């Protein structure tokens, strides 16, 4: 569904795409500024420039390093090593509490730099357990990376898919590099399209949210983007972001130097409207730099140079808990600030039912319970308490339990399918209520019932204290 209007001579088209999302998709994208049309007003993102190499030469791309005066994809001021990237992410998380997503988008292709990319993702997952991890790729190496992306907890992947026609692809890409060989023309296009399809399908089958980016190139792919929308939806992608070609001579791209025209706002709106019948369309993309930091529409990357990294990073857990309170307030429109409001943790593999054993959980969903209802705040990745049987007592269980207790120290209750006696006692000793009565039931229903009981109990306690 779309609604289009013209104002100030520029056509604008907005897709009411959230109406077409499932509830699980909507909750996953709500705090992702690059995926959510409303989330980008409240949440910040950070791109880490750790991937300099590329395996595909696009005729609209010219990667530039040590460049601070151009704002477009492929441009960065500083290339980072994985350890520098993790340290910088912690610095930004301390300075921008609205930060919700850390992604790798270049300046080359993240999956053409497997070592640097996955080293960075693993450091981020260990050091910033509450932030979403995101990745953008041309898709050429995606089939080889799906399992590793799942293992490190990447839930959001953007794939640039500009056409399904190998001959059009030959006009868009100069060459690709695969398994030590260089390919051009239609052959390269066929190889790329086959691997993009395979990678997208495998990701979506595993529950990863896949957004499709397409660069609108007048006279080349403008008539085929509807087919891209149709096929991408068939493959399981949930959102299509059609971006206008940037082709200015000063950028030094093939299209820029050859005079390839850029689409105007009216043409862009027309193509988006045509494709919206097949797939939800995104219209708030800012075509950010590969090192962008902050809210969409504001780039604060120049405020965080490597030279400004602190010698000792701040302890992260206080920042995590502070950000959870802020995000709860944003998501609940301030209702989470009421005295009875609280946070709870849920062990769920998909987010819809409570189905995970406490000792086996790899991530907790954190919910805010308040007058606004049951609102998902974020997720927190955690070290597994147990790697064996349901009743295991690992040798380092005390250390793992201490980490989990610290991670969950701001929640009132933990909801899971099962929990052992020892961790049950530990949670209670730290003022956290273990709850297993809702096993295999709807997360929303269980939390709603518990919240009503919690409020009644608090009211009763207040009356007993004479605070009625």
CSV table of C-alpha atoms in Angstrom, one decimal:
chain,number,residue,atom,x,y,z
A,1,UNK,CA,0.0,0.0,0.0
A,2,UNK,CA,1.4,3.4,-0.9
A,3,UNK,CA,0.3,7.0,-0.7
A,4,UNK,CA,2.0,9.5,-3.0
A,5,UNK,CA,1.9,13.2,-3.1
A,6,UNK,CA,3.8,16.1,-4.5
A,7,UNK,CA,5.1,19.0,-2.4
A,8,UNK,CA,7.6,21.7,-3.3
A,9,UNK,CA,7.9,20.3,-6.8
A,10,UNK,CA,9.3,17.0,-5.5
A,11,UNK,CA,7.3,13.8,-5.5
A,12,UNK,CA,7.3,11.8,-2.3
A,13,UNK,CA,6.1,8.3,-1.9
A,14,UNK,CA,5.6,6.6,1.4
A,15,UNK,CA,4.9,2.9,1.8
A,16,UNK,CA,2.7,1.9,4.7
A,17,UNK,CA,4.7,-1.2,4.8
A,18,UNK,CA,4.4,-2.1,8.5
A,19,UNK,CA,0.8,-3.1,7.7
A,20,UNK,CA,2.2,-6.0,5.7
A,21,UNK,CA,4.7,-7.2,8.3
A,22,UNK,CA,4.0,-10.2,10.6
A,23,UNK,CA,4.0,-9.3,14.3
A,24,UNK,CA,7.4,-11.0,14.7
A,25,UNK,CA,8.9,-9.0,11.8
A,26,UNK,CA,7.4,-5.7,13.1
A,27,UNK,CA,8.9,-6.3,16.6
A,28,UNK,CA,12.3,-7.1,15.1
A,29,UNK,CA,12.4,-4.0,12.9
A,30,UNK,CA,10.9,-1.6,15.4
A,31,UNK,CA,14.3,-0.6,16.9
A,32,UNK,CA,16.3,-0.7,13.6
A,33,UNK,CA,16.5,2.8,12.2
A,34,UNK,CA,17.5,1.6,8.7
A,35,UNK,CA,14.6,-0.8,8.5
A,36,UNK,CA,11.8,1.0,10.4
A,37,UNK,CA,10.1,4.1,9.0
A,38,UNK,CA,9.3,5.2,12.6
A,39,UNK,CA,12.3,3.8,14.4
A,40,UNK,CA,14.7,6.1,12.6
A,41,UNK,CA,13.3,9.0,14.5
A,42,UNK,CA,14.3,7.5,17.9
A,43,UNK,CA,17.2,5.1,17.4
A,44,UNK,CA,20.8,5.5,16.1
A,45,UNK,CA,23.0,3.3,14.0
A,46,UNK,CA,26.7,2.9,13.6
A,47,UNK,CA,28.6,1.6,10.5
A,48,UNK,CA,32.1,0.1,11.1
A,49,UNK,CA,34.5,0.5,8.2
A,50,UNK,CA,36.5,-2.7,8.5
A,51,UNK,CA,36.0,-4.2,5.0
A,52,UNK,CA,38.2,-2.4,2.4
A,53,UNK,CA,38.3,-5.1,-0.4
A,54,UNK,CA,35.5,-5.8,-2.9
A,55,UNK,CA,34.8,-8.8,-5.1
A,56,UNK,CA,32.4,-6.9,-7.5
A,57,UNK,CA,33.1,-3.8,-9.4
A,58,UNK,CA,29.9,-1.8,-9.7
A,59,UNK,CA,29.8,1.0,-12.4
A,60,UNK,CA,28.2,3.3,-9.8
A,61,UNK,CA,30.8,2.8,-7.1
A,62,UNK,CA,34.2,4.3,-6.4
A,63,UNK,CA,35.5,3.5,-2.9
A,64,UNK,CA,37.4,6.3,-1.3
A,65,UNK,CA,39.4,6.1,2.0
A,66,UNK,CA,40.4,9.0,4.2
A,67,UNK,CA,37.6,11.1,2.7
A,68,UNK,CA,35.4,13.3,5.0
A,69,UNK,CA,33.8,15.6,2.4
A,70,UNK,CA,31.6,13.2,0.4
A,71,UNK,CA,28.4,11.6,1.8
A,72,UNK,CA,27.6,8.4,-0.1
A,73,UNK,CA,28.1,4.6,0.3
A,74,UNK,CA,31.7,3.4,-0.2
A,75,UNK,CA,33.3,6.5,1.4
A,76,UNK,CA,35.1,6.5,4.8
A,77,UNK,CA,37.5,8.7,6.7
A,78,UNK,CA,39.4,5.9,8.5
A,79,UNK,CA,39.7,2.2,8.0
A,80,UNK,CA,39.5,0.1,11.2
A,81,UNK,CA,41.0,-3.1,12.4
A,82,UNK,CA,38.5,-5.4,14.3
A,83,UNK,CA,39.9,-4.4,17.7
A,84,UNK,CA,39.7,-0.7,16.9
A,85,UNK,CA,36.1,-1.2,15.6
A,86,UNK,CA,35.0,-2.9,18.8
A,87,UNK,CA,36.6,-0.1,20.9
A,88,UNK,CA,35.0,2.6,18.8
A,89,UNK,CA,31.6,0.9,19.1
A,90,UNK,CA,31.9,0.9,22.9
A,91,UNK,CA,32.9,4.6,22.8
A,92,UNK,CA,29.9,5.5,20.6
A,93,UNK,CA,27.5,3.4,22.8
A,94,UNK,CA,28.6,5.4,25.8
A,95,UNK,CA,28.1,8.7,24.0
A,96,UNK,CA,24.9,7.9,22.1
A,97,UNK,CA,22.4,5.9,24.3
A,98,UNK,CA,20.0,5.8,21.4
A,99,UNK,CA,22.4,3.4,19.6
A,100,UNK,CA,20.6,0.2,18.8
A,101,UNK,CA,22.4,-1.2,15.7
A,102,UNK,CA,26.0,-1.7,14.7
A,103,UNK,CA,26.5,-2.8,11.1
A,104,UNK,CA,29.3,-3.5,8.6
A,105,UNK,CA,28.6,-2.0,5.2
A,106,UNK,CA,32.0,-1.5,3.6
A,107,UNK,CA,33.7,0.5,2.2
A,108,UNK,CA,34.1,-2.7,0.1
A,109,UNK,CA,32.0,-5.8,0.6
A,110,UNK,CA,32.0,-7.3,4.2
A,111,UNK,CA,32.0,-10.9,2.8
A,112,UNK,CA,34.9,-10.2,0.6
A,113,UNK,CA,36.8,-9.5,3.9
A,114,UNK,CA,35.6,-12.6,5.8
A,115,UNK,CA,38.4,-12.6,8.4
A,116,UNK,CA,38.1,-8.9,9.3
A,117,UNK,CA,34.3,-9.0,9.2
A,118,UNK,CA,33.7,-12.0,11.4
A,119,UNK,CA,36.5,-11.0,13.9
A,120,UNK,CA,34.7,-7.7,14.3
A,121,UNK,CA,31.2,-9.3,14.6
A,122,UNK,CA,32.5,-11.8,17.3
A,123,UNK,CA,34.1,-9.0,19.3
A,124,UNK,CA,30.9,-6.9,19.1
A,125,UNK,CA,28.7,-9.8,20.1
A,126,UNK,CA,30.9,-10.6,23.2
A,127,UNK,CA,31.4,-6.9,24.3
A,128,UNK,CA,28.1,-5.3,23.4
A,129,UNK,CA,25.5,-8.1,24.0
A,130,UNK,CA,22.4,-5.9,23.6
A,131,UNK,CA,23.1,-4.3,20.2
A,132,UNK,CA,21.7,-5.6,17.0
A,133,UNK,CA,24.3,-6.7,14.5
A,134,UNK,CA,23.7,-5.9,10.8
A,135,UNK,CA,25.5,-6.5,7.6
A,136,UNK,CA,25.2,-5.3,4.0
A,137,UNK,CA,26.5,-7.2,1.1
A,138,UNK,CA,26.3,-7.7,-2.7
A,139,UNK,CA,25.5,-11.3,-2.0
A,140,UNK,CA,28.2,-12.9,-4.1
A,141,UNK,CA,29.7,-14.7,-1.0
A,142,UNK,CA,26.5,-15.0,0.9
A,143,UNK,CA,26.0,-18.8,0.5
A,144,UNK,CA,29.4,-19.4,2.1
A,145,UNK,CA,28.6,-17.1,5.1
A,146,UNK,CA,25.1,-18.0,6.1
A,147,UNK,CA,26.0,-20.4,8.9
A,148,UNK,CA,28.6,-18.1,10.4
A,149,UNK,CA,26.2,-15.1,10.3
A,150,UNK,CA,23.7,-17.2,12.2
A,151,UNK,CA,26.3,-18.4,14.7
A,152,UNK,CA,27.4,-14.8,15.6
A,153,UNK,CA,23.8,-13.6,15.9
A,154,UNK,CA,23.3,-11.4,12.9
A,155,UNK,CA,19.5,-11.1,12.4
A,156,UNK,CA,19.4,-8.3,9.8
A,157,UNK,CA,21.1,-8.6,6.4
A,158,UNK,CA,20.8,-6.2,3.4
A,159,UNK,CA,21.5,-7.6,0.0
A,160,UNK,CA,22.0,-5.3,-3.0
A,161,UNK,CA,20.0,-6.8,-5.9
A,162,UNK,CA,19.8,-4.5,-8.9
A,163,UNK,CA,18.4,-6.8,-11.5
A,164,UNK,CA,17.4,-10.4,-12.3
A,165,UNK,CA,18.6,-10.1,-16.0
A,166,UNK,CA,22.2,-11.2,-16.6
A,167,UNK,CA,22.4,-8.8,-19.6
A,168,UNK,CA,21.4,-5.9,-17.5
A,169,UNK,CA,23.9,-7.1,-14.8
A,170,UNK,CA,26.6,-6.9,-17.4
A,171,UNK,CA,25.9,-3.2,-17.9
A,172,UNK,CA,25.8,-2.5,-14.2
A,173,UNK,CA,28.9,-4.5,-13.1
A,174,UNK,CA,32.3,-4.4,-14.8
A,175,UNK,CA,33.6,-7.7,-13.3
A,176,UNK,CA,33.4,-10.0,-10.3
A,177,UNK,CA,36.0,-12.1,-8.6
A,178,UNK,CA,35.2,-15.6,-7.4
A,179,UNK,CA,37.5,-18.5,-6.3
A,180,UNK,CA,40.6,-16.8,-7.8
A,181,UNK,CA,39.0,-16.1,-11.2
A,182,UNK,CA,37.8,-12.9,-12.8
A,183,UNK,CA,34.5,-13.0,-14.7
A,184,UNK,CA,32.8,-10.4,-16.9
A,185,UNK,CA,29.7,-9.9,-19.0
A,186,UNK,CA,26.6,-12.2,-19.0
A,187,UNK,CA,28.6,-15.0,-17.4
A,188,UNK,CA,29.4,-12.8,-14.4
A,189,UNK,CA,25.8,-11.7,-14.2
A,190,UNK,CA,24.5,-15.3,-14.2
A,191,UNK,CA,26.9,-16.3,-11.4
A,192,UNK,CA,26.1,-13.3,-9.2
A,193,UNK,CA,22.3,-13.8,-9.6
A,194,UNK,CA,22.4,-17.5,-8.8
A,195,UNK,CA,24.4,-16.9,-5.6
A,196,UNK,CA,22.3,-14.0,-4.5
A,197,UNK,CA,19.1,-16.1,-4.8
A,198,UNK,CA,20.7,-19.0,-2.9
A,199,UNK,CA,22.0,-16.8,-0.1
A,200,UNK,CA,18.7,-14.8,0.3
A,201,UNK,CA,16.7,-18.0,0.4
A,202,UNK,CA,18.9,-19.7,3.0
A,203,UNK,CA,18.9,-16.6,5.3
A,204,UNK,CA,15.1,-16.2,5.2
A,205,UNK,CA,14.5,-19.9,5.8
A,206,UNK,CA,16.5,-19.5,9.1
A,207,UNK,CA,14.4,-16.5,10.2
A,208,UNK,CA,16.9,-13.7,9.3
A,209,UNK,CA,15.3,-10.5,8.1
A,210,UNK,CA,16.5,-9.7,4.6
A,211,UNK,CA,16.1,-6.2,3.1
A,212,UNK,CA,16.8,-5.8,-0.6
A,213,UNK,CA,18.6,-2.7,-1.9
A,214,UNK,CA,18.4,-1.7,-5.5
A,215,UNK,CA,20.0,1.2,-7.2
A,216,UNK,CA,17.6,2.8,-9.7
A,217,UNK,CA,19.5,3.4,-13.0
A,218,UNK,CA,17.4,5.1,-15.7
A,219,UNK,CA,17.4,3.3,-19.0
A,220,UNK,CA,19.1,0.2,-17.6
A,221,UNK,CA,17.0,-1.4,-14.7
A,222,UNK,CA,14.0,0.9,-14.2
A,223,UNK,CA,11.6,-1.5,-16.0
A,224,UNK,CA,12.8,-4.7,-14.2
A,225,UNK,CA,12.7,-3.6,-10.6
A,226,UNK,CA,9.1,-4.8,-10.3
A,227,UNK,CA,10.4,-8.3,-11.1
A,228,UNK,CA,13.1,-7.8,-8.4
A,229,UNK,CA,10.4,-7.0,-5.9
A,230,UNK,CA,8.2,-10.0,-6.9
A,231,UNK,CA,11.1,-12.5,-6.8
A,232,UNK,CA,12.7,-11.1,-3.6
A,233,UNK,CA,9.3,-11.4,-1.8
A,234,UNK,CA,9.0,-15.0,-3.2
A,235,UNK,CA,12.5,-15.7,-1.7
A,236,UNK,CA,11.4,-14.5,1.7
A,237,UNK,CA,12.8,-10.9,1.8
A,238,UNK,CA,10.5,-8.5,3.6
A,239,UNK,CA,11.4,-5.0,2.4
A,240,UNK,CA,12.6,-3.4,-0.8
A,241,UNK,CA,14.7,-0.2,-0.7
A,242,UNK,CA,15.0,1.4,-4.2
A,243,UNK,CA,17.7,4.1,-4.1
A,244,UNK,CA,18.4,6.8,-6.7
A,245,UNK,CA,21.6,6.4,-8.6
A,246,UNK,CA,24.4,8.8,-7.5
A,247,UNK,CA,26.4,9.5,-10.7
A,248,UNK,CA,28.3,12.8,-10.5
A,249,UNK,CA,31.5,13.2,-12.4
A,250,UNK,CA,33.5,14.4,-9.4
A,251,UNK,CA,32.9,11.0,-7.7
A,252,UNK,CA,34.9,9.3,-10.4
A,253,UNK,CA,32.5,6.4,-11.0
A,254,UNK,CA,32.1,4.8,-14.5
A,255,UNK,CA,28.5,6.0,-14.7
A,256,UNK,CA,29.5,9.5,-13.4
A,257,UNK,CA,32.2,9.9,-16.0
A,258,UNK,CA,30.1,8.5,-18.8
A,259,UNK,CA,27.1,10.9,-18.2
A,260,UNK,CA,24.6,8.2,-17.0
A,261,UNK,CA,21.6,10.3,-15.9
A,262,UNK,CA,20.3,10.1,-12.3
A,263,UNK,CA,16.6,9.6,-11.6
A,264,UNK,CA,14.6,12.6,-10.4
A,265,UNK,CA,12.3,12.5,-7.4
A,266,UNK,CA,9.2,12.0,-9.6
A,267,UNK,CA,10.7,9.1,-11.4
A,268,UNK,CA,11.9,7.5,-8.2
A,269,UNK,CA,8.4,7.8,-6.6
A,270,UNK,CA,6.8,6.3,-9.8
A,271,UNK,CA,9.1,3.2,-9.7
A,272,UNK,CA,8.6,2.7,-5.9
A,273,UNK,CA,4.9,3.0,-6.4
A,274,UNK,CA,4.9,0.4,-9.2
A,275,UNK,CA,6.9,-2.0,-7.0
A,276,UNK,CA,4.9,-1.5,-3.9
A,277,UNK,CA,2.1,-3.7,-5.3
A,278,UNK,CA,4.5,-6.7,-4.9
A,279,UNK,CA,6.5,-5.8,-1.8
A,280,UNK,CA,6.7,-3.2,1.0
A,281,UNK,CA,8.9,-0.3,0.0
A,282,UNK,CA,11.3,1.7,2.1
A,283,UNK,CA,11.5,5.5,1.5
A,284,UNK,CA,13.6,7.0,4.3
A,285,UNK,CA,17.0,5.7,3.3
A,286,UNK,CA,19.8,8.3,3.4
A,287,UNK,CA,22.4,6.3,1.4
A,288,UNK,CA,24.8,6.6,4.3
A,289,UNK,CA,28.6,6.5,4.2
A,290,UNK,CA,30.3,3.3,5.3
A,291,UNK,CA,31.3,4.9,8.5
A,292,UNK,CA,28.1,6.8,9.4
A,293,UNK,CA,27.3,7.3,13.1
A,294,UNK,CA,24.1,8.7,14.7
A,295,UNK,CA,20.5,9.2,13.8
A,296,UNK,CA,19.6,8.9,10.1
A,297,UNK,CA,20.0,12.3,8.5
A,298,UNK,CA,22.8,13.2,10.9
A,299,UNK,CA,26.3,11.9,10.6
A,300,UNK,CA,28.5,12.3,13.7
A,301,UNK,CA,31.4,10.1,12.5
A,302,UNK,CA,33.8,13.0,12.5
A,303,UNK,CA,33.2,13.4,16.3
A,304,UNK,CA,34.7,9.9,16.9
A,305,UNK,CA,38.2,9.7,15.3
A,306,UNK,CA,40.5,6.9,16.3
A,307,UNK,CA,42.7,9.4,18.0
A,308,UNK,CA,39.9,10.1,20.4
A,309,UNK,CA,39.5,6.5,21.6
A,310,UNK,CA,39.7,6.4,25.4
A,311,UNK,CA,42.7,4.5,26.9
A,312,UNK,CA,40.3,2.5,29.1
A,313,UNK,CA,36.7,1.9,28.0
A,314,UNK,CA,33.8,2.5,30.4
A,315,UNK,CA,32.3,-0.6,32.1
A,316,UNK,CA,29.7,-1.8,29.7
A,317,UNK,CA,26.9,-3.2,31.8
A,318,UNK,CA,25.8,0.1,33.4
A,319,UNK,CA,25.6,1.5,29.9
A,320,UNK,CA,23.5,-1.5,28.8
A,321,UNK,CA,21.1,-1.0,31.6
A,322,UNK,CA,20.9,2.7,31.0
A,323,UNK,CA,20.1,2.1,27.3
A,324,UNK,CA,17.5,-0.4,28.2
A,325,UNK,CA,15.6,2.1,30.4
A,326,UNK,CA,15.8,4.7,27.6
A,327,UNK,CA,14.7,2.3,24.9
A,328,UNK,CA,11.8,1.1,27.1
A,329,UNK,CA,10.7,4.7,27.6
A,330,UNK,CA,10.9,5.4,23.8
A,331,UNK,CA,9.0,2.2,22.9
A,332,UNK,CA,6.3,2.7,25.6
A,333,UNK,CA,6.0,6.4,24.9
A,334,UNK,CA,7.1,7.2,28.4
A,335,UNK,CA,4.7,4.8,30.2
A,336,UNK,CA,7.7,2.7,31.4
A,337,UNK,CA,8.6,5.6,33.7
A,338,UNK,CA,5.6,4.9,35.9
A,339,UNK,CA,6.5,3.5,39.4
A,340,UNK,CA,5.0,0.0,38.7
A,341,UNK,CA,6.7,-0.5,35.3
A,342,UNK,CA,9.4,-3.1,35.1
A,343,UNK,CA,11.6,-5.1,32.7
A,344,UNK,CA,11.5,-8.8,32.3
A,345,UNK,CA,13.6,-11.4,30.3
A,346,UNK,CA,12.1,-14.1,28.1
A,347,UNK,CA,13.9,-17.2,26.8
A,348,UNK,CA,12.3,-17.8,23.4
A,349,UNK,CA,13.9,-19.2,20.2
A,350,UNK,CA,11.6,-17.2,17.8
A,351,UNK,CA,10.1,-14.6,20.1
A,352,UNK,CA,6.5,-15.9,19.9
A,353,UNK,CA,6.4,-18.7,22.5
A,354,UNK,CA,8.4,-19.4,25.7
A,355,UNK,CA,10.3,-22.5,24.6
A,356,UNK,CA,13.9,-22.3,25.8
A,357,UNK,CA,15.6,-23.9,28.8
A,358,UNK,CA,17.3,-21.4,31.0
A,359,UNK,CA,20.6,-23.2,30.8
A,360,UNK,CA,20.6,-23.5,27.0
A,361,UNK,CA,19.4,-20.0,26.1
A,362,UNK,CA,21.8,-17.9,23.9
A,363,UNK,CA,19.8,-14.7,24.0
A,364,UNK,CA,17.0,-13.2,26.1
A,365,UNK,CA,14.3,-10.9,24.8
A,366,UNK,CA,13.9,-8.0,27.2
A,367,UNK,CA,10.3,-6.6,27.5
A,368,UNK,CA,9.0,-3.5,29.2
A,369,UNK,CA,5.7,-4.0,31.1
A,370,UNK,CA,3.8,-0.9,31.9
A,371,UNK,CA,0.6,0.9,31.2
A,372,UNK,CA,1.6,0.8,27.5
A,373,UNK,CA,1.3,-3.0,27.7
A,374,UNK,CA,3.9,-5.6,26.7
A,375,UNK,CA,6.6,-3.9,24.7
A,376,UNK,CA,9.8,-5.5,23.3
A,377,UNK,CA,12.9,-3.4,24.2
A,378,UNK,CA,15.8,-5.4,22.8
A,379,UNK,CA,17.7,-8.7,23.0
A,380,UNK,CA,20.7,-9.6,25.1
A,381,UNK,CA,23.1,-12.3,24.1
A,382,UNK,CA,24.4,-14.4,27.0
A,383,UNK,CA,26.9,-17.1,27.6
A,384,UNK,CA,25.2,-20.5,27.9
A,385,UNK,CA,24.9,-21.7,31.5
A,386,UNK,CA,24.9,-25.3,30.4
A,387,UNK,CA,26.2,-27.1,27.3
A,388,UNK,CA,25.0,-30.6,28.3
A,389,UNK,CA,21.9,-32.2,29.7
A,390,UNK,CA,19.0,-30.4,31.2
A,391,UNK,CA,20.2,-31.0,34.8
A,392,UNK,CA,23.9,-30.3,34.1
A,393,UNK,CA,26.1,-28.5,36.6
A,394,UNK,CA,29.1,-27.3,34.5
A,395,UNK,CA,32.5,-26.9,36.2
A,396,UNK,CA,32.5,-23.2,35.4
A,397,UNK,CA,28.8,-22.8,36.2
A,398,UNK,CA,29.3,-20.3,38.9
A,399,UNK,CA,31.3,-18.0,36.6
A,400,UNK,CA,28.7,-18.2,33.9
A,401,UNK,CA,25.8,-17.7,36.3
A,402,UNK,CA,27.6,-14.6,37.7
A,403,UNK,CA,27.8,-13.2,34.1
A,404,UNK,CA,24.1,-13.9,33.5
A,405,UNK,CA,23.0,-12.4,36.8
A,406,UNK,CA,25.0,-9.2,36.0
A,407,UNK,CA,23.5,-9.1,32.6
A,408,UNK,CA,19.9,-9.5,34.0
A,409,UNK,CA,20.3,-7.5,37.2
A,410,UNK,CA,17.8,-4.9,36.0
A,411,UNK,CA,14.9,-7.3,35.3
A,412,UNK,CA,12.2,-8.4,37.8
A,413,UNK,CA,11.5,-11.9,36.3
A,414,UNK,CA,12.9,-14.4,33.9
A,415,UNK,CA,10.4,-16.5,31.8
A,416,UNK,CA,11.7,-19.8,30.4
A,417,UNK,CA,10.4,-23.3,29.6
A,418,UNK,CA,12.6,-25.1,32.3
A,419,UNK,CA,15.2,-24.1,34.8
A,420,UNK,CA,17.4,-26.1,37.2
A,421,UNK,CA,17.2,-25.9,41.0
A,422,UNK,CA,20.6,-24.2,41.4
A,423,UNK,CA,20.0,-21.3,39.0
A,424,UNK,CA,16.5,-20.9,40.3
A,425,UNK,CA,17.9,-20.3,43.8
A,426,UNK,CA,20.5,-17.9,42.4
A,427,UNK,CA,17.9,-15.8,40.6
A,428,UNK,CA,15.7,-15.6,43.7
A,429,UNK,CA,18.7,-14.6,45.9
A,430,UNK,CA,19.2,-11.7,43.5
A,431,UNK,CA,15.6,-10.6,43.5
A,432,UNK,CA,14.7,-12.0,40.1
A,433,UNK,CA,11.6,-14.2,39.9
A,434,UNK,CA,12.0,-17.4,37.8
A,435,UNK,CA,8.8,-18.2,35.9
A,436,UNK,CA,8.1,-21.5,34.1
A,437,UNK,CA,4.3,-21.7,34.3
A,438,UNK,CA,4.0,-20.2,30.8
A,439,UNK,CA,6.2,-22.8,29.1
A,440,UNK,CA,5.2,-23.3,25.4
A,441,UNK,CA,2.6,-20.5,25.6
A,442,UNK,CA,2.4,-17.2,23.9
A,443,UNK,CA,4.9,-14.7,25.2
A,444,UNK,CA,2.5,-11.8,25.0
A,445,UNK,CA,-0.3,-13.7,26.8
A,446,UNK,CA,2.0,-14.9,29.6
A,447,UNK,CA,3.6,-11.6,30.2
A,448,UNK,CA,0.2,-9.8,30.2
A,449,UNK,CA,-1.1,-12.2,32.9
A,450,UNK,CA,2.0,-11.8,35.0
A,451,UNK,CA,2.0,-8.1,34.7
A,452,UNK,CA,-1.6,-7.9,36.0
A,453,UNK,CA,-0.7,-10.2,38.9
A,454,UNK,CA,2.5,-8.1,39.6
A,455,UNK,CA,0.5,-4.9,39.7
A,456,UNK,CA,-2.1,-6.4,42.1
A,457,UNK,CA,0.6,-7.7,44.4
A,458,UNK,CA,2.4,-4.3,44.4
A,459,UNK,CA,-0.9,-2.6,45.2
A,460,UNK,CA,-1.6,-5.0,48.0
A,461,UNK,CA,1.9,-4.5,49.4
A,462,UNK,CA,1.4,-0.7,49.4
A,463,UNK,CA,-1.9,-1.0,51.2
A,464,UNK,CA,-0.2,-3.1,53.9
A,465,UNK,CA,2.5,-0.4,54.3
A,466,UNK,CA,-0.2,2.2,54.5
A,467,UNK,CA,0.6,3.8,51.2
A,468,UNK,CA,-2.7,3.1,49.5
